[in-house]
XYZ file of C-alpha atoms in Angstrom:
558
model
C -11.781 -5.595 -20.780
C -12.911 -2.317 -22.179
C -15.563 -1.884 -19.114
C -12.577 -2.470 -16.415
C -9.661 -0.422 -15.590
C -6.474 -1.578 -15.294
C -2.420 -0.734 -14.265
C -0.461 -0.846 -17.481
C 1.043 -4.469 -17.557
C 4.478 -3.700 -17.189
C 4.872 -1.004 -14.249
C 2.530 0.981 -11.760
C -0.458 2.844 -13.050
C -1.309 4.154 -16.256
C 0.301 4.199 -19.842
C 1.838 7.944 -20.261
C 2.416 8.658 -16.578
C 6.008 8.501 -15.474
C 8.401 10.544 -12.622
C 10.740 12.952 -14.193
C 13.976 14.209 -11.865
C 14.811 17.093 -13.996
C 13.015 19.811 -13.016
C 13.725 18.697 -9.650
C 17.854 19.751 -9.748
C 19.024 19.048 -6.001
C 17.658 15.339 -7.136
C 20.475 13.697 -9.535
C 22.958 14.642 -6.988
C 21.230 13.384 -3.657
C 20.878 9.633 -5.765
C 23.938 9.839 -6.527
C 25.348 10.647 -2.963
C 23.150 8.135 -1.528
C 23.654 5.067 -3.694
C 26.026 5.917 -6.545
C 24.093 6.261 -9.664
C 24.615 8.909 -12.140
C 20.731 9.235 -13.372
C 19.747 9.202 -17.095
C 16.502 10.810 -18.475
C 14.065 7.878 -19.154
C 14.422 5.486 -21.828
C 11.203 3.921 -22.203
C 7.777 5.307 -22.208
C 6.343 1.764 -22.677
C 7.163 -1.587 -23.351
C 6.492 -3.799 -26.305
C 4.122 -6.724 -25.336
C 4.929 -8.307 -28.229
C 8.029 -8.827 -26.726
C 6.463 -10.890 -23.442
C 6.969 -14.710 -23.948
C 3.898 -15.771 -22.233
C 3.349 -19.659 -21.317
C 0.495 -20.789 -23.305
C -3.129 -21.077 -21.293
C -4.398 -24.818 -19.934
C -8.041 -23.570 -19.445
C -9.897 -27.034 -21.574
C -12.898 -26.384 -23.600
C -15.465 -28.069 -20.942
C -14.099 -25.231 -18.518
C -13.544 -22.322 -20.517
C -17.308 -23.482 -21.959
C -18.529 -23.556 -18.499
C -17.152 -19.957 -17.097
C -18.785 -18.564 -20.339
C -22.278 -19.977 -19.567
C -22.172 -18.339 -15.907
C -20.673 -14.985 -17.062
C -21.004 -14.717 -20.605
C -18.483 -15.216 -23.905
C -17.213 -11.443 -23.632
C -16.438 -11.981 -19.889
C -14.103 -14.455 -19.959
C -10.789 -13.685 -21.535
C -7.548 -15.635 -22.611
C -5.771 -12.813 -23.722
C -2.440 -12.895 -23.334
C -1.861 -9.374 -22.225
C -4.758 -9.696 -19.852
C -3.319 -12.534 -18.080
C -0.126 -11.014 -17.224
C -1.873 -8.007 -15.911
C -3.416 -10.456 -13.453
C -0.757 -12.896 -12.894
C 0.960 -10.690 -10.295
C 0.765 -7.670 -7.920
C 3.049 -4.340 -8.208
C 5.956 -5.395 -5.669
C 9.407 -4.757 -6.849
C 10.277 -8.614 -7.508
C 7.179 -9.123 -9.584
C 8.085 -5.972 -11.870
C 11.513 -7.230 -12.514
C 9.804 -10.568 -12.911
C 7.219 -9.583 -15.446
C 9.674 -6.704 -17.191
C 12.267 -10.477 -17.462
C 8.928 -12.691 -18.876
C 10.373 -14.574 -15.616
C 6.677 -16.239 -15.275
C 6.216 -19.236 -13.599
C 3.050 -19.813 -13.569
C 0.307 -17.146 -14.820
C -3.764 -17.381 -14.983
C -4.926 -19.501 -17.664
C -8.014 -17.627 -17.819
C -9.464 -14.567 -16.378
C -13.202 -13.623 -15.713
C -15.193 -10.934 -14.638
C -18.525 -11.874 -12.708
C -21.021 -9.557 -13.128
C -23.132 -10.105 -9.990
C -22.561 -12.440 -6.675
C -24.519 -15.166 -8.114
C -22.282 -15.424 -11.103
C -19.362 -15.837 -7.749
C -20.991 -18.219 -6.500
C -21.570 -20.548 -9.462
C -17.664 -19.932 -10.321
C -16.870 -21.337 -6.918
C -19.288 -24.077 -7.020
C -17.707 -24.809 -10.365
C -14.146 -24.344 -9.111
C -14.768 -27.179 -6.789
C -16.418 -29.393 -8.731
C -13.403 -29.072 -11.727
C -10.654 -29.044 -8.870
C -9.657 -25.357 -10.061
C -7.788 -22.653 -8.494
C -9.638 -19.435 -8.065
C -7.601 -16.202 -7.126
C -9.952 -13.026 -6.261
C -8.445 -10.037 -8.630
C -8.971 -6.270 -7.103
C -6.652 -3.481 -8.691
C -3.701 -5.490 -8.858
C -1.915 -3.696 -6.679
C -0.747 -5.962 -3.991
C 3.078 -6.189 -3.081
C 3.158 -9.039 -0.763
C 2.710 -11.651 -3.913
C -0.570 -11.935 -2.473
C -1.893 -12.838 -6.362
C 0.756 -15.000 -7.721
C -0.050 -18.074 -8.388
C 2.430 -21.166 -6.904
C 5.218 -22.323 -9.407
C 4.011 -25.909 -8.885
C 0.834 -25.117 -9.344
C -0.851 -27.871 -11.996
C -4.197 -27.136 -12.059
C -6.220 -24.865 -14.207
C -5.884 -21.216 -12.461
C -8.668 -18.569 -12.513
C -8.417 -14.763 -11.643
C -11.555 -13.127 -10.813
C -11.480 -9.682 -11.497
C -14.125 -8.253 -9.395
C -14.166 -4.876 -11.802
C -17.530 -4.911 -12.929
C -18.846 -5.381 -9.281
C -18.295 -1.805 -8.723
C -21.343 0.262 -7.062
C -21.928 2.363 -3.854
C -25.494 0.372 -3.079
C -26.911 2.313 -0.678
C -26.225 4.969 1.876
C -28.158 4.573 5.422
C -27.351 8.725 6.293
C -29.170 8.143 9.607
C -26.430 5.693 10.672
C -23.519 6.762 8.654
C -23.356 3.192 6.974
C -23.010 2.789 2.918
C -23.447 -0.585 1.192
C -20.848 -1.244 -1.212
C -19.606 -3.751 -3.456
C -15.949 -4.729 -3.505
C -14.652 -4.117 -6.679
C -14.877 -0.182 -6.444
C -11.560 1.517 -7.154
C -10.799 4.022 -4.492
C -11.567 7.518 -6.795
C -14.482 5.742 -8.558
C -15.918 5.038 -5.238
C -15.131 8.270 -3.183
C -16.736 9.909 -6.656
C -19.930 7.979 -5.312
C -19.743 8.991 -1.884
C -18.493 12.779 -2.619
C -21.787 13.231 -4.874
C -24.228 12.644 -1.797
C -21.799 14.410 0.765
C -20.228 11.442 2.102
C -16.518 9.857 2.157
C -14.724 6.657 3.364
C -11.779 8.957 4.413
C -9.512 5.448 3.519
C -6.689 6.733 1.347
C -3.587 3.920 1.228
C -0.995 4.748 -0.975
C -2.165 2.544 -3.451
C -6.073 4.629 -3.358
C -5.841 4.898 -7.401
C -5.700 1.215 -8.510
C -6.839 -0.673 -5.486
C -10.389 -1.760 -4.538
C -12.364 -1.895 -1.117
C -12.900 -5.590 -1.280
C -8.950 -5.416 -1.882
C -8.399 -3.078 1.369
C -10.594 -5.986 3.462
C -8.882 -8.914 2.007
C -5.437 -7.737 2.939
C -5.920 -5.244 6.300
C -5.356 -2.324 4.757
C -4.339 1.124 6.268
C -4.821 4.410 4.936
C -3.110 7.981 5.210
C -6.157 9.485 7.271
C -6.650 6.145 9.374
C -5.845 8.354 12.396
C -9.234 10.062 12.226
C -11.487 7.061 9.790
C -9.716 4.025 11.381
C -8.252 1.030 9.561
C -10.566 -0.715 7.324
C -10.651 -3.319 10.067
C -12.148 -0.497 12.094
C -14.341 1.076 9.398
C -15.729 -2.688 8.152
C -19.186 -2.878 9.864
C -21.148 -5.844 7.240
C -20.094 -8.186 4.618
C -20.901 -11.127 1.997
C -18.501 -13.682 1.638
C -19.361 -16.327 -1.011
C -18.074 -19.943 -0.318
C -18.722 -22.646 -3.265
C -21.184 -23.776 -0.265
C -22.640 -21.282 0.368
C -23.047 -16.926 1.316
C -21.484 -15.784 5.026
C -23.807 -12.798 5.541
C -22.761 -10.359 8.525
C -25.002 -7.505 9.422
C -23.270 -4.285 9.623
C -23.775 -4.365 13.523
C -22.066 -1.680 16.238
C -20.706 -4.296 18.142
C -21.757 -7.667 18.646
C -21.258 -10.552 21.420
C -21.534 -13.424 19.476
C -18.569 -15.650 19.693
C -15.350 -15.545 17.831
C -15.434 -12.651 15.171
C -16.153 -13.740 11.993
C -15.643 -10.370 10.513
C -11.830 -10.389 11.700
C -11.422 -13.933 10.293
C -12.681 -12.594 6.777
C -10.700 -9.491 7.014
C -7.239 -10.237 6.123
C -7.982 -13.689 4.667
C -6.436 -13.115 1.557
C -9.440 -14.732 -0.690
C -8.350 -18.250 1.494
C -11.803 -18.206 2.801
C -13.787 -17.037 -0.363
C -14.252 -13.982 -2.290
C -16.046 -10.707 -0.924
C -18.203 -9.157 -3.066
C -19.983 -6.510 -1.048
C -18.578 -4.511 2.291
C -20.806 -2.206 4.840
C -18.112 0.503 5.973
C -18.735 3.430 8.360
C -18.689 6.812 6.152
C -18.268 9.960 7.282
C -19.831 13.609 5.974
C -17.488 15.621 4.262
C -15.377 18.063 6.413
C -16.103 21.807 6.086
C -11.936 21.937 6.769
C -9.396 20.176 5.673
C -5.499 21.869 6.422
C -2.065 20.068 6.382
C 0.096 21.568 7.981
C 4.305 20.984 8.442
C 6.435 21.375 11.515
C 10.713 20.976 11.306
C 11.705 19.244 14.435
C 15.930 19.209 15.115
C 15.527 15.466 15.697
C 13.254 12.466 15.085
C 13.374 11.436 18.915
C 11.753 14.986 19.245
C 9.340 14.624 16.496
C 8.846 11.181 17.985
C 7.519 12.763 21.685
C 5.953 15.271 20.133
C 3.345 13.098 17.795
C 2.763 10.580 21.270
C 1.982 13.980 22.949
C -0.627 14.442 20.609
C -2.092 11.049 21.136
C -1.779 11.720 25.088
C -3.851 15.160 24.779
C -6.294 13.150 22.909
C -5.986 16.234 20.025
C -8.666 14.687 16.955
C -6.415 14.760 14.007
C -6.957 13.050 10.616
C -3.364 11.907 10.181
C 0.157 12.790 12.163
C 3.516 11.697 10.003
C 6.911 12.367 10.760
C 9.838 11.801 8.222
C 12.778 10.905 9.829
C 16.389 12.976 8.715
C 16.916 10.768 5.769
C 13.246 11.149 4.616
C 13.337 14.394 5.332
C 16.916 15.260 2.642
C 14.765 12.750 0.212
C 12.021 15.329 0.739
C 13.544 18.099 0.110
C 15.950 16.563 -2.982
C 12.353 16.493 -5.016
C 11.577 19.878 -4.945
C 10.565 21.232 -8.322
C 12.775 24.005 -9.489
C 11.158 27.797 -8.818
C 9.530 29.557 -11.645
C 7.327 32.093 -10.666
C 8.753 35.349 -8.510
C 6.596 33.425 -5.819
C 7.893 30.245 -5.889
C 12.007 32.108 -6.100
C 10.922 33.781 -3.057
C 9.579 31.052 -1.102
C 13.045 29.030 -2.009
C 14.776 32.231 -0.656
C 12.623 31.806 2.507
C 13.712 28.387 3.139
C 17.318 29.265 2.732
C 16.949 31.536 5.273
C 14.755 29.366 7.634
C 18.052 26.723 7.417
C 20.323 29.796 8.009
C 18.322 30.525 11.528
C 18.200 26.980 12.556
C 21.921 26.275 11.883
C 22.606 29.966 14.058
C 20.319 28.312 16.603
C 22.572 25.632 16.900
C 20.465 22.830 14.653
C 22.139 20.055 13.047
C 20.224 20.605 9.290
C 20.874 17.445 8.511
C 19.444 15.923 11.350
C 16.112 17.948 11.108
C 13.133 16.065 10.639
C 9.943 17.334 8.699
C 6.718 16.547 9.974
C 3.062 17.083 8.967
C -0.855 16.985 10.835
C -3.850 16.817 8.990
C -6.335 19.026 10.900
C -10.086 18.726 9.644
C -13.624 19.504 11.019
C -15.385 23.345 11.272
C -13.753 26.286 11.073
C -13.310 26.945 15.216
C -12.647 23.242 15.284
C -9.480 22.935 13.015
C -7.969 26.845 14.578
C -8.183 24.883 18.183
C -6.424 21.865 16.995
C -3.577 23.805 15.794
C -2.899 25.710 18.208
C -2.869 23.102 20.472
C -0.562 20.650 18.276
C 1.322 23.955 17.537
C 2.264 24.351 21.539
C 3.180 20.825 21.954
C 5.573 20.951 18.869
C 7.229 24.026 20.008
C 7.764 22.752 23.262
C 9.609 19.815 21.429
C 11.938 22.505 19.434
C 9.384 22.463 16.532
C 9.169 25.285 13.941
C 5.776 25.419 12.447
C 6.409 25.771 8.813
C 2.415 26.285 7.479
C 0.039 25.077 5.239
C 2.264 25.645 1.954
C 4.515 22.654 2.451
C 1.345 20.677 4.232
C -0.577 21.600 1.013
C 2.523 20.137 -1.036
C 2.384 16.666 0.329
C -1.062 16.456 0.000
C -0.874 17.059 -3.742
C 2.173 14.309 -3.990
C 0.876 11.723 -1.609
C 0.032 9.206 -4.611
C 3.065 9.577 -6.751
C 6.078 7.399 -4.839
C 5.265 4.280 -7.164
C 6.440 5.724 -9.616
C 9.266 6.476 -8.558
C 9.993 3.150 -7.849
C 9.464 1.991 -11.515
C 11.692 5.178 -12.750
C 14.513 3.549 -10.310
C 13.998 0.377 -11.982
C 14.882 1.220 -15.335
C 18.158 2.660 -13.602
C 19.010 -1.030 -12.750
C 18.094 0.402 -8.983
C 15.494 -1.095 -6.640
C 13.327 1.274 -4.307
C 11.435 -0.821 -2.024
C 9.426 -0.910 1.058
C 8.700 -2.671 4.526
C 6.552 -1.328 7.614
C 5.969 -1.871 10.454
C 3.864 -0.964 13.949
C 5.184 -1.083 17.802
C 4.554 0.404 20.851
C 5.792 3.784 21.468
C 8.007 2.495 23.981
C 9.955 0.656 21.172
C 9.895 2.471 18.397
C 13.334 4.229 18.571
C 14.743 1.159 18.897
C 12.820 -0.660 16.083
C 14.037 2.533 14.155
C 17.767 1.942 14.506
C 17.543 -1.611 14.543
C 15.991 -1.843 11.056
C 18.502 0.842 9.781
C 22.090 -1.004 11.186
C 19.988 -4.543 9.569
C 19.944 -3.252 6.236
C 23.051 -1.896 6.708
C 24.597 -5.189 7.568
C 22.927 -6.467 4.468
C 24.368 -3.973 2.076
C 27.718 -4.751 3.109
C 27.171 -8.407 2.347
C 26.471 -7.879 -0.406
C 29.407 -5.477 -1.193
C 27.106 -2.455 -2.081
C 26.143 1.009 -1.105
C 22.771 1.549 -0.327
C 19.874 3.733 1.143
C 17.331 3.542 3.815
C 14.665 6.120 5.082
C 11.680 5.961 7.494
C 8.776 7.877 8.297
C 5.866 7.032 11.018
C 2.750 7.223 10.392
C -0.886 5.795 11.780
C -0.468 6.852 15.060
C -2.604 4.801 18.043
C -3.074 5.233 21.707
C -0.075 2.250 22.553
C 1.945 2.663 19.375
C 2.621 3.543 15.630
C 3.592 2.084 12.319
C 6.830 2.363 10.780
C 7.160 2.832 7.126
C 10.724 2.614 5.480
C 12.246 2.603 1.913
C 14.947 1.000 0.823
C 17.453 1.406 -2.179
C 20.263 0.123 -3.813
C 21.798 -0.635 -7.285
C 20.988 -4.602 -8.187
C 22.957 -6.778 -10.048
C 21.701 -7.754 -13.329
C 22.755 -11.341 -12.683
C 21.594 -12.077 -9.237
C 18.696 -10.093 -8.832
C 16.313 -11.865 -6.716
C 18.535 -13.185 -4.189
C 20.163 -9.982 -3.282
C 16.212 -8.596 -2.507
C 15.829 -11.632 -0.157
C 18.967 -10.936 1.372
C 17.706 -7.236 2.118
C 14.181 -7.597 2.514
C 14.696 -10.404 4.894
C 17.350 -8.383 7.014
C 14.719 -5.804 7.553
C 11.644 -7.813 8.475
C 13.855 -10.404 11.290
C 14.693 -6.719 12.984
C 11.230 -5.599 13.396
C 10.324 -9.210 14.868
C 13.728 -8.800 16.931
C 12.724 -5.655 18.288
C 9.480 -6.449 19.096
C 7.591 -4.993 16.174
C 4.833 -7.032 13.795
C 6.250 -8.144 10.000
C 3.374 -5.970 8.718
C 1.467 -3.439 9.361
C -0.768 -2.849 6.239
C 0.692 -4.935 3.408
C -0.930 -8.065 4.283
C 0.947 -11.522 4.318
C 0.744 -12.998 0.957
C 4.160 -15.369 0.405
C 6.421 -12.128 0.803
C 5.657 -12.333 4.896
C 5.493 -16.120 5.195
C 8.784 -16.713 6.345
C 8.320 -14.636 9.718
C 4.350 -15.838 10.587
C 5.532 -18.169 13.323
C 7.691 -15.663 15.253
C 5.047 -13.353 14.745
C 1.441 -14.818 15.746
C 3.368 -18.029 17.618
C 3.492 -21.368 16.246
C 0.243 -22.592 17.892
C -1.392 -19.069 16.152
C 0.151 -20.513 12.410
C -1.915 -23.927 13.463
C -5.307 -22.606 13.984
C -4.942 -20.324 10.703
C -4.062 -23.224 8.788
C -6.917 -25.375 10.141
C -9.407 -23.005 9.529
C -8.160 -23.021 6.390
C -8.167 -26.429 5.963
C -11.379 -26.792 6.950
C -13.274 -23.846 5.444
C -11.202 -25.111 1.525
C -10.210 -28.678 1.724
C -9.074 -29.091 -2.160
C -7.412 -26.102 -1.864
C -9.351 -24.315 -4.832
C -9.341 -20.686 -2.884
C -5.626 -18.831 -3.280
C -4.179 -21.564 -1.715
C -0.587 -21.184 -0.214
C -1.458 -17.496 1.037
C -0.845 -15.725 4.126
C 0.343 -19.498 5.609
C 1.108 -22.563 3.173
């Protein structure tokens, strides 16, 4: 729909937008050290759609008839292209999925309310026709929260929530802002930034994902640190049921029985579809400064970013790539063209030079950044006092260059992962959270799983890690994984990976998912995770709150 952004059907983001390695030179050679592959410039700048074999829609008359009363003719679409944008997220399997027209089952018909009365009436009507309804955000998911079931036999809607897109209100007195859910991340911080306000939520998918998206699936962002997880910045919602509205006041804290707002938050659309959110914002900071610290090893990086959290420092974000993140780091440099940018290269030749004299292992170092924001006096302080608990843990403080640096590229890993795709290579992810006291061992236990997997499957392949969202008990775990797939067994040499990774973070005591959500990817693990008497209760709330099953059914727990 012309009124609606959307990701380009075929990859991550936008038509026209791709990763390029070669003005990056140390790149080509660290891939092909890591996992083999010579690199080749990109191939494609799009794909053909005409080329998508797309199985034909089973929306009837009476139904599609009935959708168009409640939302209108030019609201309700059966275009093919349309309903393979919303027949998936953005994982890895899904790409090569869609990029294969490997579709099992796809939307038959795709509809944008325009208000949460036209929601409601959908879900009334959902019920009433026995129909699935799957809530659509940015599409952006990789947990296969939005695919529909193979089996599935009934007619399948996806409700993109696009047009429900508005900051509603902004109570400045109590730092509260009234919002409905189908706000993109920039269109909505574009809102808030006008009147001096911001969400601070910034997940890596902040482009092409959607608030009501963020509270369906627990999302994290980069600067949770400081703003909290959207579980913690979540005050009030509306959650419409095809019997009714759940209405919850955005409240400071409430007594009142089980919370409702954690059941809704992280339901997946299994409960019903938000279509408006209360969140905590925040004014914008007179400061904001990133700035990076080289520490010899990660289990000193490690200490360092829990003596942070110990000294109570207020920091938006603390991040630490690990050695392998750290090479992958520095492998995507741009070239130097300006006599600044040759001199600053110099610089960091030099900088190795000293650390190898001092007796570092380079390729053990790990890089590591703090996001410092707040007045003037405010952010100096906070430096200087993270500054003299990294240096006590071997640190050098690098500055605000290479801080600034990853706050420019923060977005642009997904595409990455698409350019690696066309190289017949997969670049995923899984993360993770634990307790500090675990972490190094959740650490080398995912790395020697995937390891174990790659050699079962006879192939060479990469891992990397970096933590990030730190808390007062713990921290999450983010790694990437890579290897070259084979063109005739695709999907079952993922599972054999993926599934390597996630047993070792329940084996070592850590949670299958920090931020990601459940979805199907995540099923597998739910029991070991929440317990088997945990699975029950989800499943007979679920039961009870959709008993024909017409709400996203077979998500989070089948």
């Amino acid at each position: 729909m012309a009124h609606v952004k959307h990701q380009k059907w075929w990859g991550w983001g936008e038509e026209g937008v791709f990763f390029d390695y070669r003005n990056k030179p140390a790149f080509a050679p660290f891939v092909k050290e890591a996992i083999g592959v010579s690199l080749r410039p990109r191939q494609r700048d799009t794909v053909d759609f005409a080329t998508v074999q797309v199985p034909a829609s089973t929306a009837s008359e009476d139904v599609l008839a009935r959708l168009r009363g409640i939302s209108g003719p030019e609201n309700v679409s059966l275009d093919d292209e349309l309903r393979i944008v919303h027949w998936a997220g953005k994982s890895v399997l899904e790409l090569m999925q869609t990029l294969r027209s490997d579709f099992a089952r796809v939307p038959d018909v795709v509809v944008y309310p325009g208000s949460e009365d036209e929601v409601a009436e959908i879900l009334r009507t959902a019920v009433a026709q026995d129909l699935v309804v799957i809530p659509f955000g940015g599409g952006s998911s990789i947990s296969r929260s939005l695919q529909p079931a193979p089996e599935e036999t009934r007619c399948i809607v996806s409700l993109d929530m696009g047009r429900l897109n508005k900051v509603l209100e902004i109570d400045e007195t109590s730092g509260l802002a009234t919002i409905q859910a189908g706000v993109l991340g920039p269109d909505m911080e574009d809102q808030l930034n006008a009147r001096g306000w911001t969400l601070g939520h910034f997940p890596d998918s902040f482009a092409y994902s959607t608030l009501g998206g963020w509270a369906a699936t627990r999302s994290s962002g980069m600067q949770s640190d400081k703003y909290g997880d959207i579980a913690d910045i979540v005050r009030g919602l509306r959650l419409v049921r095809p019997s009714g509205t759940v209405v919850l006041r955005p409240l400071p804290s409430t007594s009142t029985g089980p919370s409702l707002r954690e059941m809704v938050i992280g339901s997946e659309g299994r409960l019903g579809v938000i279509t408006e959110l209360t969140v905590h914002v925040h004014r914008l900071p007179q400061e904001h400064e990133v700035i990076a610290y080289m520490f010899p090893t990660w289990q000193q990086a490690l200490t360092a970013v829990r003596r942070y959290t110990e000294a109570e420092i207020p920091l938006t974000f603390a991040r630490i790539s690990d050695a392998h993140e750290t090479a992958f780091s520095l492998a995507t440099q741009k070239a130097s063209t300006s006599v600044k940018g040759k001199l600053a290269a110099k610089g960091q030749d030099a900088l190795w030079a000293v650390m190898r004299r001092r007796g570092w292992d380079t390729d053990a170092m790990c890089i590591s950044y703090a996001c410092f924001e707040g007045s003037a006096k405010d952010v100096a302080e906070r430096k200087k006092a993270v500054a003299r608990i990294a240096k006590a843990h071997g640190a050098v403080v690098l500055g605000s260059g290479p801080g600034a640096l990853y706050d420019q590229k923060k977005f642009d890993t997904p595409h990455l992962r698409d350019f690696l795709l066309e190289q017949n290579t997969v670049g995923d992810v899984s993360e993770t959270a634990a307790p500090w006291s675990k972490l190094t061992t959740v650490h080398k236990n995912a790395y020697d799983a995937v390891q174990r997997a790659y050699a079962q499957l006879g192939k060479s392949g990469w891992i990397m890690s970096h933590m990030s969202h730190s808390y007062h008990s713990g921290a999450c775990l983010y790694f990437t994984f890579a290897y070259v797939f084979d063109e005739e067994n695709p999907y079952e040499e993922y599972q054999v990976v993926k599934s390597a990774i996630q047993q070792s973070f329940i084996d070592s005591g850590a949670t299958l998912s920090h931020h990601h959500g459940v979805g199907v990817e995540h099923q597998p693990w739910m029991e070991q995770d929440v317990s088997p008497e945990g699975v029950a209760l989800m499943k007979g709330l679920f039961q009870v709150a959709d008993p024909g099953g017409n709400l996203n059914p077979g998500k989070v727990v089948s």
